[in-house]
PDB file of C-alpha atoms in Angstrom:
ATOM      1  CA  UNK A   8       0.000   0.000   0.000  1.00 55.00           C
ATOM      2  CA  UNK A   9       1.687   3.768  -1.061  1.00 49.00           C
ATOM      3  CA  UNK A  10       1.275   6.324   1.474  1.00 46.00           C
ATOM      4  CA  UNK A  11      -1.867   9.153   1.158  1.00 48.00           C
ATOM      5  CA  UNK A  12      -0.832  12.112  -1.122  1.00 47.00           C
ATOM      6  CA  UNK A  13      -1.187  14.229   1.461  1.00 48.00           C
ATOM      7  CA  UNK A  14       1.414  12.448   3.787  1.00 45.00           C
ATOM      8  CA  UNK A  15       4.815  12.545   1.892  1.00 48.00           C
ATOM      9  CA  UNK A  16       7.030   9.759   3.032  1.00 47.00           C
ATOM     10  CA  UNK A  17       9.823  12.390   3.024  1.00 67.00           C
ATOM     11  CA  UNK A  18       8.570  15.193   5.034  1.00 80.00           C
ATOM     12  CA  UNK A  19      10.922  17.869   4.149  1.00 83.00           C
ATOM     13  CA  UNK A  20      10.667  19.122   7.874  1.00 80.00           C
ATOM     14  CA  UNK A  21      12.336  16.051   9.163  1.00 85.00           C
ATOM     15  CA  UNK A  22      15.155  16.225   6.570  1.00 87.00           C
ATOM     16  CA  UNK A  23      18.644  17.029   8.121  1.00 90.00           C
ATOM     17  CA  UNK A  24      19.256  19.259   5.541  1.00 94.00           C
ATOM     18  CA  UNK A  25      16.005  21.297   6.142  1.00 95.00           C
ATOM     19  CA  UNK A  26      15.956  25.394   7.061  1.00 96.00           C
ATOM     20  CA  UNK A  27      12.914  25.745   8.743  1.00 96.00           C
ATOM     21  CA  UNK A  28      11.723  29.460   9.592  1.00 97.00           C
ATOM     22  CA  UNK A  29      12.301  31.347  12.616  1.00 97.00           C
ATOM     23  CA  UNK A  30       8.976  33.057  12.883  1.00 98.00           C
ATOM     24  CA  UNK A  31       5.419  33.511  11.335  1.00 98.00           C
ATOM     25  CA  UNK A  32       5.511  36.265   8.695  1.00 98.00           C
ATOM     26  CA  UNK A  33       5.723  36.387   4.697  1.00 98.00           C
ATOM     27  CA  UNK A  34       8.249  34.771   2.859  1.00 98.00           C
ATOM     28  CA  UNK A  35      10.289  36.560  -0.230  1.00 98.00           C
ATOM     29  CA  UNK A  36      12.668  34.822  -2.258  1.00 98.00           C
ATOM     30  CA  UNK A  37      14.073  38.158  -3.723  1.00 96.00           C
ATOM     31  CA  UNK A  38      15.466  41.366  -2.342  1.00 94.00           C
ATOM     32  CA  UNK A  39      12.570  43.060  -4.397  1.00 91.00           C
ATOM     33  CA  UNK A  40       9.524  42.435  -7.115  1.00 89.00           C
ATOM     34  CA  UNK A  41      11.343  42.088 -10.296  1.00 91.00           C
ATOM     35  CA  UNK A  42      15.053  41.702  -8.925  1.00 95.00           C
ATOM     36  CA  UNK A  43      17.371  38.392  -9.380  1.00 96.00           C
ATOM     37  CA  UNK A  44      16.001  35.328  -6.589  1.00 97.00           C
ATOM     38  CA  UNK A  45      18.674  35.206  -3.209  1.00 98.00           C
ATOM     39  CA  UNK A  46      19.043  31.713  -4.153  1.00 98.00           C
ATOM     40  CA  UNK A  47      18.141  29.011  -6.593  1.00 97.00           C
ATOM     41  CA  UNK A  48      18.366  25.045  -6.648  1.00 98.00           C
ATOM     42  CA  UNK A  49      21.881  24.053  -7.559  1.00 98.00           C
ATOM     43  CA  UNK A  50      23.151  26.891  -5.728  1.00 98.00           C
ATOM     44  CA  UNK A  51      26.366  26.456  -3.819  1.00 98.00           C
ATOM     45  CA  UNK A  52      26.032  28.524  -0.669  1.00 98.00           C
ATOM     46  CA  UNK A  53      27.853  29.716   2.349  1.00 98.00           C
ATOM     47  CA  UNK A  54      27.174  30.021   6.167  1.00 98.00           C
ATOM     48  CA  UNK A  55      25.640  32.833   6.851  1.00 98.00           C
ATOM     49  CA  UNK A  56      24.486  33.962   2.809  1.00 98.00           C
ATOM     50  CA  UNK A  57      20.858  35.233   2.877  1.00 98.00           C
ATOM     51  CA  UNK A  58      18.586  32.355   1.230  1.00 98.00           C
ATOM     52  CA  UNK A  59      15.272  34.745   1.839  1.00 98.00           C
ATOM     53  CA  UNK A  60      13.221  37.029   3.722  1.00 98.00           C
ATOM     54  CA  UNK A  61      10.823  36.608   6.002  1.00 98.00           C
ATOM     55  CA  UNK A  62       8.789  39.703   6.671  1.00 98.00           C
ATOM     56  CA  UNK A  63       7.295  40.239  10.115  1.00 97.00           C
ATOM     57  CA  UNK A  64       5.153  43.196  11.106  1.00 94.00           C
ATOM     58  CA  UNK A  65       7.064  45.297   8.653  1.00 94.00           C
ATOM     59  CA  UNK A  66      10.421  43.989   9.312  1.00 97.00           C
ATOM     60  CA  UNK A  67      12.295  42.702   6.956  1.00 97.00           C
ATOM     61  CA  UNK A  68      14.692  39.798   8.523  1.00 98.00           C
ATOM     62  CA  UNK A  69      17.027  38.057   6.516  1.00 98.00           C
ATOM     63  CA  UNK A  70      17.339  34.495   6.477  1.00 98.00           C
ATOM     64  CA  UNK A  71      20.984  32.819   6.600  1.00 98.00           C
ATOM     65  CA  UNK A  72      22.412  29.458   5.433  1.00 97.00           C
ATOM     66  CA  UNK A  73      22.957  27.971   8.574  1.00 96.00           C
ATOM     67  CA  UNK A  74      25.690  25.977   7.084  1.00 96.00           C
ATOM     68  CA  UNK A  75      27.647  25.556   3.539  1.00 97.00           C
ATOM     69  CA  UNK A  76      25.873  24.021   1.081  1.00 97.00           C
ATOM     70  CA  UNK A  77      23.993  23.231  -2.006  1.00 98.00           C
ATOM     71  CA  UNK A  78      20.452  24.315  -2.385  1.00 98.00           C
ATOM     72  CA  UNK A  79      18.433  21.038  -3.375  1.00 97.00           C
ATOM     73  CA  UNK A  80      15.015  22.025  -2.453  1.00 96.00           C
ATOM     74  CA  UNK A  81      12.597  25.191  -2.725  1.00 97.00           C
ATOM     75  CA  UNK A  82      10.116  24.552  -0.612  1.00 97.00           C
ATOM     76  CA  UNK A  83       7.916  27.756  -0.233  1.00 97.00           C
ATOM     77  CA  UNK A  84       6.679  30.177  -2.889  1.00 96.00           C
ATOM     78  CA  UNK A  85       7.381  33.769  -3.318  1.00 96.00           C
ATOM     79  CA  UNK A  86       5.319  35.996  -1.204  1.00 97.00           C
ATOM     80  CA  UNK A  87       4.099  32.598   0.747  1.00 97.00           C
ATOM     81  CA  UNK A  88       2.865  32.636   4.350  1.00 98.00           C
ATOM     82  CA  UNK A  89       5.124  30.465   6.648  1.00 98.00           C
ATOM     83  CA  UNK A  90       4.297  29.466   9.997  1.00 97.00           C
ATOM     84  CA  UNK A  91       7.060  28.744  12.536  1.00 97.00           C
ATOM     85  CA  UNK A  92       8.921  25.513  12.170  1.00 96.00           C
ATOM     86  CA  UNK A  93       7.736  25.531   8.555  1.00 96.00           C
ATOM     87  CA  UNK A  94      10.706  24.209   6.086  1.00 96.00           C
ATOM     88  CA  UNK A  95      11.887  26.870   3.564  1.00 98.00           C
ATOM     89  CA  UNK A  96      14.459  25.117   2.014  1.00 97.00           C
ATOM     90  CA  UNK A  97      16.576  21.467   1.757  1.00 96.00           C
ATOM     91  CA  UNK A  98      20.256  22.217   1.819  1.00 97.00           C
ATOM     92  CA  UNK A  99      22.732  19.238   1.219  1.00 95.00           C
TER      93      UNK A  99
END
Protein backbone atom coordinates (compact mmCIF):
# COMPACT_ATOMS: atom_id res chain seq x y z
CA UNK A 1 0.00 0.00 0.00
CA UNK A 2 1.69 3.77 -1.06
CA UNK A 3 1.27 6.32 1.47
CA UNK A 4 -1.87 9.15 1.16
CA UNK A 5 -0.83 12.11 -1.12
CA UNK A 6 -1.19 14.23 1.46
CA UNK A 7 1.41 12.45 3.79
CA UNK A 8 4.81 12.55 1.89
CA UNK A 9 7.03 9.76 3.03
CA UNK A 10 9.82 12.39 3.02
CA UNK A 11 8.57 15.19 5.03
CA UNK A 12 10.92 17.87 4.15
CA UNK A 13 10.67 19.12 7.87
CA UNK A 14 12.34 16.05 9.16
CA UNK A 15 15.16 16.22 6.57
CA UNK A 16 18.64 17.03 8.12
CA UNK A 17 19.26 19.26 5.54
CA UNK A 18 16.01 21.30 6.14
CA UNK A 19 15.96 25.39 7.06
CA UNK A 20 12.91 25.75 8.74
CA UNK A 21 11.72 29.46 9.59
CA UNK A 22 12.30 31.35 12.62
CA UNK A 23 8.98 33.06 12.88
CA UNK A 24 5.42 33.51 11.34
CA UNK A 25 5.51 36.26 8.69
CA UNK A 26 5.72 36.39 4.70
CA UNK A 27 8.25 34.77 2.86
CA UNK A 28 10.29 36.56 -0.23
CA UNK A 29 12.67 34.82 -2.26
CA UNK A 30 14.07 38.16 -3.72
CA UNK A 31 15.47 41.37 -2.34
CA UNK A 32 12.57 43.06 -4.40
CA UNK A 33 9.52 42.43 -7.12
CA UNK A 34 11.34 42.09 -10.30
CA UNK A 35 15.05 41.70 -8.92
CA UNK A 36 17.37 38.39 -9.38
CA UNK A 37 16.00 35.33 -6.59
CA UNK A 38 18.67 35.21 -3.21
CA UNK A 39 19.04 31.71 -4.15
CA UNK A 40 18.14 29.01 -6.59
CA UNK A 41 18.37 25.04 -6.65
CA UNK A 42 21.88 24.05 -7.56
CA UNK A 43 23.15 26.89 -5.73
CA UNK A 44 26.37 26.46 -3.82
CA UNK A 45 26.03 28.52 -0.67
CA UNK A 46 27.85 29.72 2.35
CA UNK A 47 27.17 30.02 6.17
CA UNK A 48 25.64 32.83 6.85
CA UNK A 49 24.49 33.96 2.81
CA UNK A 50 20.86 35.23 2.88
CA UNK A 51 18.59 32.36 1.23
CA UNK A 52 15.27 34.74 1.84
CA UNK A 53 13.22 37.03 3.72
CA UNK A 54 10.82 36.61 6.00
CA UNK A 55 8.79 39.70 6.67
CA UNK A 56 7.29 40.24 10.11
CA UNK A 57 5.15 43.20 11.11
CA UNK A 58 7.06 45.30 8.65
CA UNK A 59 10.42 43.99 9.31
CA UNK A 60 12.30 42.70 6.96
CA UNK A 61 14.69 39.80 8.52
CA UNK A 62 17.03 38.06 6.52
CA UNK A 63 17.34 34.50 6.48
CA UNK A 64 20.98 32.82 6.60
CA UNK A 65 22.41 29.46 5.43
CA UNK A 66 22.96 27.97 8.57
CA UNK A 67 25.69 25.98 7.08
CA UNK A 68 27.65 25.56 3.54
CA UNK A 69 25.87 24.02 1.08
CA UNK A 70 23.99 23.23 -2.01
CA UNK A 71 20.45 24.32 -2.39
CA UNK A 72 18.43 21.04 -3.38
CA UNK A 73 15.02 22.02 -2.45
CA UNK A 74 12.60 25.19 -2.72
CA UNK A 75 10.12 24.55 -0.61
CA UNK A 76 7.92 27.76 -0.23
CA UNK A 77 6.68 30.18 -2.89
CA UNK A 78 7.38 33.77 -3.32
CA UNK A 79 5.32 36.00 -1.20
CA UNK A 80 4.10 32.60 0.75
CA UNK A 81 2.87 32.64 4.35
CA UNK A 82 5.12 30.47 6.65
CA UNK A 83 4.30 29.47 10.00
CA UNK A 84 7.06 28.74 12.54
CA UNK A 85 8.92 25.51 12.17
CA UNK A 86 7.74 25.53 8.56
CA UNK A 87 10.71 24.21 6.09
CA UNK A 88 11.89 26.87 3.56
CA UNK A 89 14.46 25.12 2.01
CA UNK A 90 16.58 21.47 1.76
CA UNK A 91 20.26 22.22 1.82
CA UNK A 92 22.73 19.24 1.22
Amino acid sequence: ASAPATAPVDDPAQHPGAVTSPMVGTAYLQPEPGSDAFVKVGDTVSEGQTLLIIEAMKTMNHIPAPRSGTVKRILIEDGAPVEYGAPLMILE
